[in-house]
mmCIF file of C-alpha atoms in Angstrom:
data_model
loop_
_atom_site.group_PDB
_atom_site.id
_atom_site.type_symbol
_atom_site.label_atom_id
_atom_site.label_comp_id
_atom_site.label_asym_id
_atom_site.label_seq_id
_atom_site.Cartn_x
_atom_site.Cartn_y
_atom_site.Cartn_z
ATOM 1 C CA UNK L 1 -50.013 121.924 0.478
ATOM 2 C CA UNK L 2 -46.612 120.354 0.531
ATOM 3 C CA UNK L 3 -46.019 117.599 2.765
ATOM 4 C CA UNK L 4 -42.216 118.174 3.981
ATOM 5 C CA UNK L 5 -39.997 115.669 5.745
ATOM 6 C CA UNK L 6 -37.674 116.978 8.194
ATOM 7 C CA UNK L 7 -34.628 114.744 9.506
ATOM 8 C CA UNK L 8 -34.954 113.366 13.031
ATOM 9 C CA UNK L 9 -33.210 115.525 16.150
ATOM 10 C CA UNK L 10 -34.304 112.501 18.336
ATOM 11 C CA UNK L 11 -31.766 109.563 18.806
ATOM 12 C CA UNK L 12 -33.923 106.994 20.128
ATOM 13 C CA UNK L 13 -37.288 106.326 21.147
ATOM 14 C CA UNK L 14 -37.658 103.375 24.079
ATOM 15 C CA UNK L 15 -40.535 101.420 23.619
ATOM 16 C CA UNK L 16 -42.582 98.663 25.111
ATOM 17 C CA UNK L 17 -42.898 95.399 23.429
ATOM 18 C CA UNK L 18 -44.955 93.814 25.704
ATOM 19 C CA UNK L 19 -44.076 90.047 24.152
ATOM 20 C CA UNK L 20 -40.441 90.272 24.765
ATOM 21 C CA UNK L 21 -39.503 87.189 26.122
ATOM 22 C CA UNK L 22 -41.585 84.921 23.522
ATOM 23 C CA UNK L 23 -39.559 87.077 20.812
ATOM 24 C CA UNK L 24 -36.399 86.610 22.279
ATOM 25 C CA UNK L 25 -36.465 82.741 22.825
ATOM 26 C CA UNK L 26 -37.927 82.652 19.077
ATOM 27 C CA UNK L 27 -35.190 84.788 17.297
ATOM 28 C CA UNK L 28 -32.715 83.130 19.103
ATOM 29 C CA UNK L 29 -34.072 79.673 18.038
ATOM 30 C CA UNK L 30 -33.763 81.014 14.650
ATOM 31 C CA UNK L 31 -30.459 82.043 15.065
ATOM 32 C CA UNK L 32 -29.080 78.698 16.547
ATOM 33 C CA UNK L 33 -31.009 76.636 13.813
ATOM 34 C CA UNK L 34 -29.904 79.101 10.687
ATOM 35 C CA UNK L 35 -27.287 80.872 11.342
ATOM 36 C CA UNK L 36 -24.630 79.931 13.769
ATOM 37 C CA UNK L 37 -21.224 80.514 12.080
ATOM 38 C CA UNK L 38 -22.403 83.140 10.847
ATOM 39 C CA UNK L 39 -19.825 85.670 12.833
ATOM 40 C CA UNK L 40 -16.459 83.408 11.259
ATOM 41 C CA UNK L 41 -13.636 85.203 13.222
ATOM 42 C CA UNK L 42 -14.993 88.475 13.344
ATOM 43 C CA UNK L 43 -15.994 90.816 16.255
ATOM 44 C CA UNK L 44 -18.543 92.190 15.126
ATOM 45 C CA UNK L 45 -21.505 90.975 11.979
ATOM 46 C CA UNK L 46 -24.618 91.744 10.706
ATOM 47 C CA UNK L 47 -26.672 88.877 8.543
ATOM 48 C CA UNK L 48 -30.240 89.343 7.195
ATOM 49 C CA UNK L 49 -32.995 86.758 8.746
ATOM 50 C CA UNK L 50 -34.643 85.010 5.605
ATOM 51 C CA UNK L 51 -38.789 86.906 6.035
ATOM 52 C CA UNK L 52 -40.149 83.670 5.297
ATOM 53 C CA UNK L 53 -38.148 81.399 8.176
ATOM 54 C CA UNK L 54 -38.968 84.475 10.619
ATOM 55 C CA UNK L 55 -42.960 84.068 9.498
ATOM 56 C CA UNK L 56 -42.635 80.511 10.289
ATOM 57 C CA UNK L 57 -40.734 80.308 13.249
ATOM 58 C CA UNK L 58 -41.252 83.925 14.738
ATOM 59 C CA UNK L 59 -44.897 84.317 15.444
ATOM 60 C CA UNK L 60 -44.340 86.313 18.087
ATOM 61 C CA UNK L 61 -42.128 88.927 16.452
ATOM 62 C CA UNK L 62 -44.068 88.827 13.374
ATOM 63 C CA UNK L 63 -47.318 89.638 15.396
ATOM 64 C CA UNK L 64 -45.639 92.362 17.367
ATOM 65 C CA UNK L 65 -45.142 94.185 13.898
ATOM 66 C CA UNK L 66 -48.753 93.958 12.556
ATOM 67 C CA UNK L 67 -49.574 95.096 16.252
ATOM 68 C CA UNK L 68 -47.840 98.183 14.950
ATOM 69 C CA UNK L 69 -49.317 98.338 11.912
ATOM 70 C CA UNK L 70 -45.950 97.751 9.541
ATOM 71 C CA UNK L 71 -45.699 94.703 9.305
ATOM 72 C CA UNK L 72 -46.616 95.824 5.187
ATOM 73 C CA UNK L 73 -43.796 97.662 4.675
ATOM 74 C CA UNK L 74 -41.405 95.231 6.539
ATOM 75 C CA UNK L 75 -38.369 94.456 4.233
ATOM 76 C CA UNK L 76 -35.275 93.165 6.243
ATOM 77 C CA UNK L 77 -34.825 92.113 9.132
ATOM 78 C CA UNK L 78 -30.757 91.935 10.627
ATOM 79 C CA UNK L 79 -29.380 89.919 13.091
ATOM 80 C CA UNK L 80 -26.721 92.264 14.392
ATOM 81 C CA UNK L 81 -24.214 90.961 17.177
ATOM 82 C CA UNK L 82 -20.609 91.240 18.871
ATOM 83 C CA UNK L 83 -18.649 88.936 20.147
ATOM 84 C CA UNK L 84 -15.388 88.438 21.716
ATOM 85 C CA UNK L 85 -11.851 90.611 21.427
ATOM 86 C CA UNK L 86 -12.425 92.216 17.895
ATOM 87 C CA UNK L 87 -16.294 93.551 18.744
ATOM 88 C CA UNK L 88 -15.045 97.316 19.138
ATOM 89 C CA UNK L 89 -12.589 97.135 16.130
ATOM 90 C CA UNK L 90 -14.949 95.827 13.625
ATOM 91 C CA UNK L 91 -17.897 98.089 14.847
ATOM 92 C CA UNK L 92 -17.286 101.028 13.428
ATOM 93 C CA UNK L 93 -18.800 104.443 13.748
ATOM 94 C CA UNK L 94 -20.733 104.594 11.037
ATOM 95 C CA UNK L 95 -23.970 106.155 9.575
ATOM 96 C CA UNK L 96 -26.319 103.366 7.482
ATOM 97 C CA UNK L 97 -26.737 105.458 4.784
ATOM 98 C CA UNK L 98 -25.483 108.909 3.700
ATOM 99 C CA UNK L 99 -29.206 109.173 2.446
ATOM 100 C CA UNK L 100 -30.771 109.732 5.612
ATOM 101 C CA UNK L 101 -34.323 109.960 3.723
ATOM 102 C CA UNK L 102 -34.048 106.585 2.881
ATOM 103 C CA UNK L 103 -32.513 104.816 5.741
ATOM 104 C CA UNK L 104 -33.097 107.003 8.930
ATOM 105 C CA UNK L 105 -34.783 103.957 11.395
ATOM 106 C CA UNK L 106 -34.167 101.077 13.151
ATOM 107 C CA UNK L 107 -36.690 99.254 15.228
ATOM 108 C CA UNK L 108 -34.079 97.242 17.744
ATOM 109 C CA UNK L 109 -35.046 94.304 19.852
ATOM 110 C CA UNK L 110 -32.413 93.227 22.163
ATOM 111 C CA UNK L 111 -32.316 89.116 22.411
ATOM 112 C CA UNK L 112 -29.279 87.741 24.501
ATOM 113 C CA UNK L 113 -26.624 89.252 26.969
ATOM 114 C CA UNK L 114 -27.738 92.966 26.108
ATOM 115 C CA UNK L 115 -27.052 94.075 30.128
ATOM 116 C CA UNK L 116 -24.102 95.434 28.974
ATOM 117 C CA UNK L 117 -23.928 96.766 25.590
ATOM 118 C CA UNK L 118 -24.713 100.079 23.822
ATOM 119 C CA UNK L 119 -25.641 101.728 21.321
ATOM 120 C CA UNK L 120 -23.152 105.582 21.177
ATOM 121 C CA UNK L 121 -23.773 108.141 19.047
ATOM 122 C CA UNK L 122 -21.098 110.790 18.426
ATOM 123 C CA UNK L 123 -20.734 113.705 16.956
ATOM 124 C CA UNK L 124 -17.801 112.981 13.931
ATOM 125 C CA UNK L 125 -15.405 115.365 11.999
ATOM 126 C CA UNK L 126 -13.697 112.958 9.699
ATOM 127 C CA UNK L 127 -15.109 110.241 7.235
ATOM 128 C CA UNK L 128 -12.772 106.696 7.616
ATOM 129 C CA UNK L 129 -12.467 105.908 3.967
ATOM 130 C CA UNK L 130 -11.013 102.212 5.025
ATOM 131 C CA UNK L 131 -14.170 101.490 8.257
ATOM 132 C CA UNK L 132 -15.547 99.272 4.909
ATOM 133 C CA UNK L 133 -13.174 99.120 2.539
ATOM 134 C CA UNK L 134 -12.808 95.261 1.225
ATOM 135 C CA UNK L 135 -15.604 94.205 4.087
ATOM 136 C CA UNK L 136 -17.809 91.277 2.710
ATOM 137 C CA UNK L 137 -20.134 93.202 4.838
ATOM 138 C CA UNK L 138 -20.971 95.444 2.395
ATOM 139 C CA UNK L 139 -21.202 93.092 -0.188
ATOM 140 C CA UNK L 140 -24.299 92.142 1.968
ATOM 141 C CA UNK L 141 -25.839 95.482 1.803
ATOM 142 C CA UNK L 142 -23.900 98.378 3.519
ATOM 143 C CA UNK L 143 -22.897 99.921 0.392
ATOM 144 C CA UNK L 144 -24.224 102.818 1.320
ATOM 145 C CA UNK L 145 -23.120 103.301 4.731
ATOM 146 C CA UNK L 146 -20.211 105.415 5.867
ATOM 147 C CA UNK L 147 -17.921 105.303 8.294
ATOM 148 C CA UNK L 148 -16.305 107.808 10.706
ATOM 149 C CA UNK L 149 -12.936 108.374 12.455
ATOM 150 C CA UNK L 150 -12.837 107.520 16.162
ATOM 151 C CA UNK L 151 -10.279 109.732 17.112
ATOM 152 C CA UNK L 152 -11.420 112.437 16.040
ATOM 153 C CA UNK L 153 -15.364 111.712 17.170
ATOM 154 C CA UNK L 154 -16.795 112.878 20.703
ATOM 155 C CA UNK L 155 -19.661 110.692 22.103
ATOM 156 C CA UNK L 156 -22.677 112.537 22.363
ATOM 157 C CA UNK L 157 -25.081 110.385 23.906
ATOM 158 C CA UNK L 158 -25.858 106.561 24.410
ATOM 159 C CA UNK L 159 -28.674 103.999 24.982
ATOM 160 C CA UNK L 160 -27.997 100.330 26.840
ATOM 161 C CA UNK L 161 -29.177 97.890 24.095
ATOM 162 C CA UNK L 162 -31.168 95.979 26.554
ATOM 163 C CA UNK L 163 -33.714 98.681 26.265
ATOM 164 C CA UNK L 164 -36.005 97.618 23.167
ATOM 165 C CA UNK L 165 -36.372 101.168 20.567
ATOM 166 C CA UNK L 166 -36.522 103.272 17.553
ATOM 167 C CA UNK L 167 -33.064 104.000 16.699
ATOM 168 C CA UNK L 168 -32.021 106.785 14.587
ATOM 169 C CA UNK L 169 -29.510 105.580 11.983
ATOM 170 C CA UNK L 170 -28.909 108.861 10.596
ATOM 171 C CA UNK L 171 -26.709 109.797 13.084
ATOM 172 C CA UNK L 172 -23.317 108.731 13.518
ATOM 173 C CA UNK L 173 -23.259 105.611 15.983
ATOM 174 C CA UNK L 174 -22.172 102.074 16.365
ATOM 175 C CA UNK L 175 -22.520 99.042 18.620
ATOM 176 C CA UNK L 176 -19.935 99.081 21.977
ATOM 177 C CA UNK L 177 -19.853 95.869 23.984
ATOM 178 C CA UNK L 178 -18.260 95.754 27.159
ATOM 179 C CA UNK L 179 -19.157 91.531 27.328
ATOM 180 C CA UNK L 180 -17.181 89.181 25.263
ATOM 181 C CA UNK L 181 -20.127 86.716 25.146
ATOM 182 C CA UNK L 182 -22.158 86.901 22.494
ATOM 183 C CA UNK L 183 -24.704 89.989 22.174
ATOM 184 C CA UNK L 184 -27.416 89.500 19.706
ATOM 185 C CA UNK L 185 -30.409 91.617 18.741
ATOM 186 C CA UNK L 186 -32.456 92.255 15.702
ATOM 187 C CA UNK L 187 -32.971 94.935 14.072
ATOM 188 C CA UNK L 188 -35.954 95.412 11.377
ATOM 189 C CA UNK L 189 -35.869 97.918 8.833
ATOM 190 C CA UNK L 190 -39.206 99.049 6.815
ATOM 191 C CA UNK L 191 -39.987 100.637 3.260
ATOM 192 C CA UNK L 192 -41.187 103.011 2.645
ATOM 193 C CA UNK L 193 -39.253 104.841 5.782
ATOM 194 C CA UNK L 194 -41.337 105.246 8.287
ATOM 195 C CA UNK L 195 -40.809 108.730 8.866
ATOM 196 C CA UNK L 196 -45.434 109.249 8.645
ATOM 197 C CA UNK L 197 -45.223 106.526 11.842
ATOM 198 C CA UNK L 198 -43.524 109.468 13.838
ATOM 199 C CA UNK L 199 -45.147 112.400 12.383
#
């Protein structure tokens, strides 16, 4: 018998993380102590939390993934955030990865001034050959993502980021942020995909 995968029709899953606040107050100490310059002058950023300061400092969060029982095939965790006038300009729409067998999941834990932010996915006719051309961001691991033309995408559906959830990364999306403060959440990323976990 041949065990076949199909590709998500499902854009997110809400869940309930019933430690939320002790995550929250952790990750963002984390954030403060690492990595606070972290967004430069850009709008928008992504930057991978180091595993081993997360096990150390984020008991909570790490507990919260064994609780799910993948905390074994955790392999990144991302800090992803907007912030100020540039957060819709350098958020493109974008898929993570073209491969959506390898990268179809995110598991997305909002941490500060969420109450106003979403995640949109849209439905996308043409690719934006420049959304990460020269980006240092993908020197930091989005060489596989791809991005998408805005005016010639219609939004198809949306979730408020203060929601904690599965996302699926497969489908065209990206971060909007109707705040200027800082938003911050993390988002952790598991191998191999977990595509079993919703099976």
């Amino acid at each position: 018998m041949t065990n076949t995968i199909s590709k998500p029709s499902w854009l997110y899953k809400t869940i309930d993380v019933p430690t939320i606040d002790q995550i929250k107050k952790e990750c963002m100490d984390v954030f403060y102590k690492h990595y606070p310059d972290v967004f430069g002058d850009r709008g928008f950023t992504f930057t991978y939390a180091d595993q081993d300061i997360l096990r150390a400092e984020a008991p909570a969060y790490i507990e919260y993934l064994k609780s799910l029982g993948l905390y074994e095939r955790w392999v990144k965790s991302v800090l992803i955030g907007t912030c100020g006038d540039q957060r819709t300009k350098d958020s493109p729409i974008h898929v993570d990865s073209e491969d959506w067998q390898t990268r179809c999941y995110a598991l997305n834990i909002p941490l500060i001034n969420c109450e106003h932010s979403h995640t949109v996915w849209y439905d996308v006719k043409d690719y934006d050959l420049d959304a990460y051309s020269g980006d240092d961001q993908t020197n930091k691991g989005y060489k596989s993502a791809r991005g998408f033309k805005p005016e010639t995408s219609i939004e198809i559906d949306r979730l408020a980021i203060i929601n904690p959830a599965w996302i699926n990364v497969s489908v065209p999306h990206r971060a909007e942020n109707a705040n200027s403060d800082l938003r911050l959440l993390i988002s952790t990323r598991f191998w191999p995909e977990v595509h079993d976990y919703f099976n």
